[in-house]
Short mmCIF file of C-alpha atoms in Angstrom, two decimals:
data_model
loop_
_atom_site.label_atom_id
_atom_site.label_comp_id
_atom_site.label_asym_id
_atom_site.label_seq_id
_atom_site.Cartn_x
_atom_site.Cartn_y
_atom_site.Cartn_z
CA MET A 1 -5.21 -89.17 72.50
CA GLU A 2 -6.85 -91.00 75.51
CA ASP A 3 -5.31 -94.11 74.21
CA LEU A 4 -1.83 -92.42 74.31
CA THR A 5 -2.32 -91.22 77.82
CA ALA A 6 -3.35 -94.76 78.87
CA ARG A 7 -0.31 -96.28 77.12
CA VAL A 8 2.14 -93.91 78.75
CA ARG A 9 0.58 -94.49 82.12
CA ALA A 10 0.68 -98.27 81.69
CA PHE A 11 4.30 -97.96 80.58
CA ALA A 12 5.15 -96.17 83.81
CA GLU A 13 3.17 -98.41 86.12
CA ASP A 14 4.63 -101.61 84.61
CA ARG A 15 8.02 -100.36 85.59
CA ASP A 16 6.98 -98.92 88.94
CA TRP A 17 8.15 -95.51 87.81
CA GLN A 18 5.31 -93.51 89.34
CA GLN A 19 7.63 -92.76 92.22
CA PHE A 20 9.87 -90.76 89.79
CA HIS A 21 7.05 -89.21 87.87
CA THR A 22 6.37 -86.19 90.09
CA PRO A 23 5.31 -82.99 88.48
CA LYS A 24 8.67 -81.33 89.04
CA ASN A 25 10.66 -84.35 87.74
CA LEU A 26 8.39 -84.65 84.64
CA ALA A 27 8.67 -80.97 83.91
CA MET A 28 12.45 -81.24 84.03
CA ALA A 29 12.33 -84.22 81.76
CA LEU A 30 10.04 -82.32 79.38
CA ALA A 31 12.52 -79.45 79.19
CA GLY A 32 15.38 -81.93 78.70
CA GLU A 33 13.64 -83.44 75.70
CA VAL A 34 12.83 -80.01 74.27
CA GLY A 35 16.59 -79.30 74.63
CA GLU A 36 17.39 -82.37 72.51
CA LEU A 37 14.94 -81.21 69.81
CA LEU A 38 16.58 -77.77 69.83
CA ALA A 39 19.91 -79.43 69.39
CA GLU A 40 18.72 -81.06 66.27
CA LEU A 41 17.84 -77.68 64.77
CA GLN A 42 20.28 -75.23 66.24
CA TRP A 43 23.05 -75.10 63.57
CA LEU A 44 20.84 -75.38 60.59
CA THR A 45 20.06 -72.31 58.43
CA PRO A 46 16.32 -71.39 58.34
CA GLU A 47 16.32 -72.89 54.89
CA GLN A 48 17.89 -76.29 56.01
CA ALA A 49 15.46 -76.33 58.90
CA ALA A 50 12.41 -75.86 56.65
CA ALA A 51 13.50 -78.82 54.62
CA VAL A 52 14.70 -80.99 57.56
CA MET A 53 12.06 -83.73 57.10
CA ASP A 54 13.27 -84.36 53.55
CA ASP A 55 16.53 -85.69 55.05
CA PRO A 56 15.76 -89.29 56.12
CA GLU A 57 18.29 -89.37 58.93
CA ARG A 58 17.67 -86.00 60.38
CA GLY A 59 13.91 -86.42 59.80
CA ALA A 60 13.91 -89.60 61.83
CA ARG A 61 15.75 -87.94 64.63
CA ILE A 62 13.41 -84.93 64.75
CA ARG A 63 10.36 -87.30 64.72
CA ALA A 64 11.86 -89.25 67.62
CA GLU A 65 12.53 -86.11 69.61
CA ILE A 66 8.99 -84.78 68.98
CA GLY A 67 7.69 -88.16 70.17
CA ASP A 68 9.83 -87.89 73.37
CA VAL A 69 8.49 -84.41 74.10
CA MET A 70 4.93 -85.57 73.48
CA ILE A 71 5.38 -88.58 75.79
CA TYR A 72 6.47 -86.51 78.66
CA LEU A 73 3.93 -83.78 78.09
CA THR A 74 1.13 -86.39 77.99
CA ARG A 75 2.48 -87.98 81.24
CA LEU A 76 2.83 -84.64 83.03
CA ALA A 77 -0.72 -83.65 82.03
CA ASP A 78 -1.95 -87.08 83.24
CA VAL A 79 -0.19 -86.83 86.61
CA LEU A 80 -1.69 -83.31 87.07
CA GLY A 81 -5.19 -84.40 85.98
CA ILE A 82 -5.21 -82.00 83.02
CA ASP A 83 -6.81 -82.72 79.69
CA LEU A 84 -4.05 -81.86 77.26
CA VAL A 85 -6.16 -81.06 74.19
CA GLU A 86 -8.75 -79.25 76.15
CA SER A 87 -6.11 -77.05 77.91
CA ALA A 88 -4.73 -76.07 74.45
CA VAL A 89 -8.24 -75.27 73.01
CA THR A 90 -9.06 -73.16 75.98
CA LYS A 91 -5.87 -71.28 75.85
CA LEU A 92 -6.09 -70.75 72.09
CA ALA A 93 -9.55 -69.14 72.62
CA GLU A 94 -8.00 -66.71 75.11
CA VAL A 95 -5.10 -65.92 72.90
CA ALA A 96 -7.54 -65.29 69.97
CA ILE A 97 -9.12 -62.51 72.05
CA ARG A 98 -5.78 -61.04 73.09
CA TYR A 99 -4.63 -60.89 69.43
CA PRO A 100 -7.61 -59.86 67.31
CA VAL A 101 -7.15 -60.80 63.68
CA GLU A 102 -7.19 -57.25 62.35
CA GLN A 103 -4.53 -55.81 64.66
CA ALA A 104 -2.34 -58.89 64.78
CA ARG A 105 -1.99 -59.46 61.07
CA GLY A 106 1.50 -59.90 60.01
CA SER A 107 2.92 -58.28 63.09
CA ALA A 108 5.71 -59.96 65.05
CA THR A 109 5.05 -57.91 68.16
CA LYS A 110 4.81 -59.90 71.26
CA ARG A 111 2.85 -63.10 70.71
CA MET B 1 -6.36 -83.94 68.01
CA GLU B 2 -6.78 -83.32 64.29
CA ASP B 3 -9.28 -80.60 65.23
CA LEU B 4 -6.70 -78.97 67.46
CA THR B 5 -4.16 -78.99 64.71
CA ALA B 6 -6.63 -77.37 62.32
CA ARG B 7 -7.56 -74.79 64.84
CA VAL B 8 -3.98 -73.79 65.63
CA ARG B 9 -3.29 -73.72 61.94
CA ALA B 10 -6.21 -71.49 61.23
CA PHE B 11 -5.28 -69.21 64.06
CA ALA B 12 -1.81 -68.66 62.53
CA GLU B 13 -3.10 -68.27 58.97
CA ASP B 14 -5.78 -65.75 60.01
CA ARG B 15 -3.04 -63.56 61.37
CA ASP B 16 -0.59 -64.25 58.55
CA TRP B 17 1.84 -65.57 61.05
CA GLN B 18 3.03 -68.43 58.91
CA GLN B 19 6.14 -66.30 58.10
CA PHE B 20 7.19 -66.50 61.83
CA HIS B 21 6.33 -70.14 62.27
CA THR B 22 9.58 -71.69 60.96
CA PRO B 23 10.72 -74.91 62.66
CA LYS B 24 13.49 -73.08 64.57
CA ASN B 25 11.28 -70.24 65.79
CA LEU B 26 8.56 -72.61 66.89
CA ALA B 27 11.12 -74.82 68.70
CA MET B 28 12.34 -71.71 70.57
CA ALA B 29 8.73 -70.79 71.43
CA LEU B 30 8.16 -74.23 72.65
CA ALA B 31 11.28 -74.08 74.91
CA GLY B 32 10.10 -70.64 76.19
CA GLU B 33 6.71 -71.95 77.16
CA VAL B 34 8.30 -74.99 78.94
CA GLY B 35 10.43 -72.45 80.72
CA GLU B 36 7.26 -70.70 81.97
CA LEU B 37 5.87 -73.97 83.11
CA LEU B 38 9.06 -74.74 85.05
CA ALA B 39 8.80 -71.30 86.64
CA GLU B 40 5.46 -72.25 88.08
CA LEU B 41 6.89 -75.31 89.76
CA GLN B 42 10.51 -74.41 90.59
CA TRP B 43 10.22 -73.16 94.19
CA LEU B 44 7.56 -75.62 95.39
CA THR B 45 8.46 -78.57 97.52
CA PRO B 46 7.75 -81.96 96.00
CA GLU B 47 4.69 -82.11 98.26
CA GLN B 48 3.46 -78.65 97.22
CA ALA B 49 3.94 -79.55 93.58
CA ALA B 50 2.03 -82.83 93.93
CA ALA B 51 -1.01 -80.92 95.25
CA VAL B 52 -0.61 -77.90 92.93
CA MET B 53 -3.85 -78.49 91.11
CA ASP B 54 -5.84 -78.20 94.41
CA ASP B 55 -4.76 -74.54 94.53
CA PRO B 56 -7.29 -72.75 92.14
CA GLU B 57 -4.91 -69.85 91.23
CA ARG B 58 -1.80 -71.90 90.80
CA GLY B 59 -3.84 -74.69 89.06
CA ALA B 60 -5.22 -72.28 86.55
CA ARG B 61 -1.72 -70.97 85.74
CA ILE B 62 -0.35 -74.54 85.32
CA ARG B 63 -3.24 -75.44 83.07
CA ALA B 64 -2.65 -72.35 80.94
CA GLU B 65 1.03 -73.12 80.62
CA ILE B 66 0.39 -76.69 79.67
CA GLY B 67 -1.96 -75.34 77.07
CA ASP B 68 0.66 -72.99 75.70
CA VAL B 69 3.24 -75.84 75.43
CA MET B 70 0.65 -78.10 73.70
CA ILE B 71 -0.23 -75.31 71.15
CA TYR B 72 3.35 -74.78 70.10
CA LEU B 73 4.08 -78.46 70.04
CA THR B 74 1.00 -79.09 67.88
CA ARG B 75 1.94 -76.25 65.59
CA LEU B 76 5.59 -77.38 65.23
CA ALA B 77 4.58 -80.94 64.40
CA ASP B 78 2.05 -79.58 61.87
CA VAL B 79 4.73 -77.37 60.19
CA LEU B 80 7.14 -80.37 60.06
CA GLY B 81 4.36 -82.78 58.79
CA ILE B 82 4.69 -84.99 61.87
CA ASP B 83 1.74 -86.81 63.43
CA LEU B 84 2.16 -85.92 67.05
CA VAL B 85 0.34 -88.89 68.62
CA GLU B 86 1.85 -91.38 66.21
CA SER B 87 5.36 -90.13 66.85
CA ALA B 88 4.76 -90.67 70.61
CA VAL B 89 3.32 -94.13 70.14
CA THR B 90 6.16 -95.19 67.94
CA LYS B 91 8.76 -93.81 70.31
CA LEU B 92 7.08 -95.46 73.30
CA ALA B 93 7.34 -98.82 71.62
CA GLU B 94 11.08 -98.22 71.11
CA VAL B 95 11.56 -97.20 74.61
CA ALA B 96 9.63 -100.29 75.94
CA ILE B 97 12.20 -102.55 74.12
CA ARG B 98 15.14 -100.48 75.56
CA TYR B 99 13.72 -100.73 79.13
CA PRO B 100 12.28 -104.20 79.56
CA VAL B 101 9.80 -104.40 82.42
CA GLU B 102 11.84 -106.87 84.56
CA GLN B 103 15.19 -104.99 84.47
CA ALA B 104 13.69 -101.49 84.63
CA ARG B 105 11.36 -102.03 87.54
CA GLY B 106 11.78 -99.38 90.16
CA SER B 107 15.17 -98.29 88.97
CA ALA B 108 15.97 -94.71 88.31
CA THR B 109 19.03 -95.52 86.11
CA LYS B 110 19.01 -93.53 82.91
CA ARG B 111 15.54 -93.40 81.44
CA MET C 1 33.74 -63.49 89.20
CA GLU C 2 34.41 -64.59 92.89
CA ASP C 3 32.90 -61.23 93.83
CA LEU C 4 29.70 -62.09 91.80
CA THR C 5 29.46 -65.50 93.44
CA ALA C 6 29.74 -63.85 96.91
CA ARG C 7 27.15 -61.16 96.10
CA VAL C 8 24.57 -63.81 94.79
CA ARG C 9 25.25 -65.92 97.87
CA ALA C 10 24.72 -62.93 100.22
CA PHE C 11 21.58 -61.98 98.37
CA ALA C 12 20.21 -65.45 99.03
CA GLU C 13 21.22 -65.66 102.59
CA ASP C 14 20.02 -62.23 103.51
CA ARG C 15 16.49 -63.42 102.41
CA ASP C 16 16.79 -66.86 103.93
CA TRP C 17 16.30 -68.31 100.45
CA GLN C 18 18.93 -71.13 100.81
CA GLN C 19 15.99 -73.53 101.58
CA PHE C 20 14.65 -72.91 98.02
CA HIS C 21 18.08 -72.99 96.36
CA THR C 22 18.43 -76.78 95.91
CA PRO C 23 20.31 -78.02 92.84
CA LYS C 24 17.08 -79.15 91.21
CA ASN C 25 15.12 -75.94 91.92
CA LEU C 26 18.07 -73.78 90.70
CA ALA C 27 18.37 -75.88 87.47
CA MET C 28 14.67 -75.33 86.83
CA ALA C 29 15.05 -71.60 87.50
CA LEU C 30 18.02 -71.58 85.11
CA ALA C 31 15.94 -73.24 82.39
CA GLY C 32 13.11 -70.80 83.11
CA GLU C 33 15.43 -67.79 82.51
CA VAL C 34 16.88 -69.24 79.40
CA GLY C 35 13.25 -69.70 78.20
CA GLU C 36 12.71 -65.96 78.71
CA LEU C 37 15.82 -65.16 76.78
CA LEU C 38 14.71 -67.45 73.90
CA ALA C 39 11.37 -65.63 73.96
CA GLU C 40 13.11 -62.30 73.28
CA LEU C 41 14.71 -63.67 70.17
CA GLN C 42 12.19 -66.30 68.82
CA TRP C 43 10.30 -64.20 66.31
CA LEU C 44 13.17 -62.10 65.02
CA THR C 45 14.71 -62.85 61.67
CA PRO C 46 18.44 -63.84 61.81
CA GLU C 47 19.18 -60.27 60.61
CA GLN C 48 17.10 -58.60 63.29
CA ALA C 49 18.62 -60.92 65.91
CA ALA C 50 22.10 -59.98 64.73
CA ALA C 51 21.27 -56.20 65.32
CA VAL C 52 19.23 -56.68 68.39
CA MET C 53 21.53 -54.77 70.71
CA ASP C 54 21.16 -51.66 68.51
CA ASP C 55 17.58 -51.46 69.63
CA PRO C 56 17.69 -49.74 73.08
CA GLU C 57 14.46 -51.34 74.37
CA ARG C 58 15.15 -54.90 73.10
CA GLY C 59 18.85 -54.57 73.92
CA ALA C 60 17.98 -53.67 77.53
CA ARG C 61 15.64 -56.67 77.88
CA ILE C 62 18.20 -59.01 76.37
CA ARG C 63 20.87 -57.72 78.76
CA ALA C 64 18.54 -58.22 81.76
CA GLU C 65 17.77 -61.79 80.65
CA ILE C 66 21.43 -62.60 80.23
CA GLY C 67 21.97 -61.22 83.68
CA ASP C 68 19.30 -63.42 85.05
CA VAL C 69 20.66 -66.55 83.39
CA MET C 70 24.14 -65.66 84.75
CA ILE C 71 22.82 -65.11 88.27
CA TYR C 72 21.19 -68.48 88.45
CA LEU C 73 24.11 -70.28 86.82
CA THR C 74 26.48 -68.68 89.36
CA ARG C 75 24.28 -69.63 92.20
CA LEU C 76 23.86 -73.22 91.02
CA ALA C 77 27.61 -73.66 90.56
CA ASP C 78 28.20 -72.16 94.01
CA VAL C 79 25.67 -74.54 95.63
CA LEU C 80 27.26 -77.47 93.94
CA GLY C 81 30.78 -76.27 94.75
CA ILE C 82 31.79 -75.97 91.14
CA ASP C 83 34.11 -73.26 89.83
CA LEU C 84 32.17 -71.87 86.85
CA VAL C 85 35.04 -70.50 84.85
CA GLU C 86 37.26 -73.45 85.54
CA SER C 87 34.52 -75.96 84.51
CA ALA C 88 34.22 -74.07 81.17
CA VAL C 89 37.98 -73.93 80.51
CA THR C 90 38.32 -77.69 81.27
CA LYS C 91 35.39 -78.52 78.99
CA LEU C 92 36.66 -76.30 76.27
CA ALA C 93 39.96 -78.18 76.26
CA GLU C 94 38.15 -81.48 75.94
CA VAL C 95 35.95 -80.23 73.05
CA ALA C 96 39.09 -78.90 71.24
CA ILE C 97 40.39 -82.43 71.16
CA ARG C 98 37.11 -83.80 69.90
CA TYR C 99 36.92 -81.22 67.13
CA PRO C 100 40.45 -80.74 65.76
CA VAL C 101 40.72 -77.50 63.85
CA GLU C 102 41.54 -79.07 60.48
CA GLN C 103 38.59 -81.49 60.37
CA ALA C 104 36.07 -79.19 61.98
CA ARG C 105 36.66 -76.10 59.87
CA GLY C 106 33.45 -74.66 58.58
CA SER C 107 31.51 -77.73 59.09
CA ALA C 108 28.15 -77.71 60.94
CA THR C 109 28.29 -81.41 61.68
CA LYS C 110 27.48 -82.24 65.32
CA ARG C 111 29.25 -79.76 67.50
CA MET D 1 36.59 -64.21 82.86
CA GLU D 2 37.95 -62.04 79.99
CA ASP D 3 40.40 -64.83 79.43
CA LEU D 4 37.58 -67.39 79.03
CA THR D 5 35.68 -65.09 76.58
CA ALA D 6 38.90 -64.77 74.52
CA ARG D 7 39.44 -68.58 74.63
CA VAL D 8 35.88 -69.36 73.51
CA ARG D 9 36.13 -66.74 70.74
CA ALA D 10 39.43 -68.16 69.48
CA PHE D 11 38.00 -71.69 69.56
CA ALA D 12 35.12 -70.62 67.30
CA GLU D 13 37.33 -68.51 65.02
CA ASP D 14 39.97 -71.29 64.52
CA ARG D 15 37.18 -73.51 63.25
CA ASP D 16 35.41 -70.87 61.19
CA TRP D 17 32.29 -71.35 63.22
CA GLN D 18 31.29 -67.68 63.51
CA GLN D 19 28.89 -68.35 60.66
CA PHE D 20 26.92 -70.74 63.02
CA HIS D 21 27.28 -68.53 66.10
CA THR D 22 24.33 -66.24 65.53
CA PRO D 23 22.35 -65.05 68.58
CA LYS D 24 19.35 -67.30 67.84
CA ASN D 25 21.56 -70.32 67.22
CA LEU D 26 23.61 -69.78 70.38
CA ALA D 27 20.43 -69.26 72.52
CA MET D 28 19.19 -72.54 71.14
CA ALA D 29 22.50 -74.25 72.03
CA LEU D 30 22.49 -72.75 75.49
CA ALA D 31 18.89 -74.08 76.04
CA GLY D 32 20.02 -77.51 74.78
CA GLU D 33 22.95 -77.63 77.23
CA VAL D 34 20.70 -76.58 80.10
CA GLY D 35 18.40 -79.40 79.06
CA GLU D 36 21.26 -81.92 79.36
CA LEU D 37 22.02 -80.47 82.83
CA LEU D 38 18.36 -80.95 83.88
CA ALA D 39 18.56 -84.50 82.57
CA GLU D 40 21.30 -85.26 85.03
CA LEU D 41 19.19 -84.14 87.91
CA GLN D 42 15.66 -85.00 86.92
CA TRP D 43 15.18 -88.44 88.50
CA LEU D 44 17.11 -87.72 91.67
CA THR D 45 15.39 -87.14 95.00
CA PRO D 46 16.13 -83.72 96.52
CA GLU D 47 18.48 -85.52 98.90
CA GLN D 48 20.33 -87.35 96.14
CA ALA D 49 20.61 -84.10 94.20
CA ALA D 50 22.04 -82.19 97.22
CA ALA D 51 24.77 -84.83 97.42
CA VAL D 52 25.32 -85.33 93.75
CA MET D 53 28.88 -83.91 93.67
CA ASP D 54 29.97 -86.64 96.16
CA ASP D 55 29.33 -89.21 93.44
CA PRO D 56 32.48 -89.15 91.21
CA GLU D 57 30.75 -90.22 88.04
CA ARG D 58 27.66 -88.07 88.38
CA GLY D 59 29.77 -85.21 89.79
CA ALA D 60 32.02 -85.28 86.64
CA ARG D 61 29.01 -85.25 84.35
CA ILE D 62 27.38 -82.32 86.16
CA ARG D 63 30.66 -80.38 86.08
CA ALA D 64 30.97 -81.07 82.38
CA GLU D 65 27.37 -79.89 81.74
CA ILE D 66 27.85 -76.73 83.82
CA GLY D 67 30.98 -76.11 81.77
CA ASP D 68 28.96 -76.47 78.52
CA VAL D 69 26.38 -74.10 79.69
CA MET D 70 28.95 -71.56 80.68
CA ILE D 71 30.76 -71.89 77.31
CA TYR D 72 27.58 -71.10 75.34
CA LEU D 73 26.54 -68.35 77.68
CA THR D 74 29.94 -66.70 77.42
CA ARG D 75 29.96 -67.02 73.66
CA LEU D 76 26.43 -65.58 73.30
CA ALA D 77 27.21 -62.60 75.59
CA ASP D 78 30.40 -62.01 73.50
CA VAL D 79 28.59 -62.15 70.23
CA LEU D 80 25.97 -59.68 71.62
CA GLY D 81 28.66 -57.42 73.10
CA ILE D 82 27.33 -57.91 76.69
CA ASP D 83 29.66 -58.07 79.71
CA LEU D 84 28.32 -61.18 81.43
CA VAL D 85 29.39 -60.40 85.04
CA GLU D 86 28.37 -56.80 84.75
CA SER D 87 24.92 -57.77 83.44
CA ALA D 88 24.48 -60.08 86.46
CA VAL D 89 25.70 -57.51 88.93
CA THR D 90 23.25 -54.86 87.45
CA LYS D 91 20.33 -57.24 87.45
CA LEU D 92 21.05 -58.40 90.99
CA ALA D 93 20.87 -54.72 92.21
CA GLU D 94 17.43 -54.37 90.49
CA VAL D 95 16.17 -57.57 92.05
CA ALA D 96 17.51 -56.51 95.47
CA ILE D 97 15.17 -53.46 95.19
CA ARG D 98 12.16 -55.48 94.06
CA TYR D 99 12.60 -58.01 96.92
CA PRO D 100 13.55 -55.94 100.06
CA VAL D 101 15.15 -58.14 102.70
CA GLU D 102 12.41 -57.65 105.27
CA GLN D 103 9.55 -58.58 103.18
CA ALA D 104 11.18 -61.33 101.15
CA ARG D 105 12.65 -63.21 104.10
CA GLY D 106 11.89 -66.87 103.89
CA SER D 107 9.00 -66.44 101.54
CA ALA D 108 8.68 -68.44 98.33
CA THR D 109 6.35 -66.04 96.62
CA LYS D 110 7.34 -65.12 93.17
CA ARG D 111 11.05 -64.56 92.93
#
């Protein structure tokens, strides 16, 4: 993960793109890439979507879109000085308290 | 990173939420969390956004939203059987070829 | 529709919010509101989502989110000097040519 | 506006696309199109974005993306049985109460 952060940073610095990589711009780019990911899944039935990685062509596109999302998320976290994995672990611990196993089991209510 | 994937998976399984965690649903949840992240930044000037982590309250909210985005991205990749970091490294290598350092330097054209 | 545009504009001007209503900020706000709309639908089964307006509480929330999305879309179009309905009619005519009825019928391929 | 709703509905019915036009799928498509709109604006400076419609090429792309967003929003509202303009007018009236002119003037706090 630190290696990925360093690679993405080097990629941007090599191209002198730090000037474009502001928090707002990167958040917009992240949303744009998530939009492309949604577009890959939007017309599939739930069954087709569950098996999407078995389709070599679609699977490759999904993998590429997930990669794009991860690149921008990594870059945004780096620019903000946030440790991506730590922020997720911390948040997960908070959510675990908010949704205790016994009450939350099998319920779709607000999560 | 593998540890995070395992934690998020256990979190879902403990609550019997696998039934909700389909690729389409998780992609929607991911987009929803990115939307909340955008909402934290949308009215800030570029200068305010660049210094957003210096503000303890806003900084904490941004960190929490980044954590949420990372949780859903990790879960979606897990459900699809995609290695998140590997997908980003692979995609970054492709993008590096598409935007050679010399031509891309300092240019905002389509990236 | 012109009336809605005028009302949204007056709402912003009365509060001296034009300074925040730049194209980038409004596009971010639009994405944020679409994220909230997705969040209302994300954990529902297709069947539950199809009947969502029969549930008074959920129905009211969906209606409010659709309203929010429409408010920001209207404002963004106004700031950019774009006629919202005209832009949709023009685009629909283009898409109709790209997807001729005979070939497109019932097919989920790229639309 | 009613005319646009009818046109978009006829477009879908002519192609037998009602089967794909579920609330969840349309919400995903809407988010996807908003993502494309963000992508047009993401690397521009605020100044460039403010003048984006003066650039014929970029302006045409923005107009097309706004049209796409409006098409899917219109279709989603139609499928849900929601009057798009009415939902915005109703929501605007609620927001006007929540942000009284005197207190809200010129302040970027949570809106």
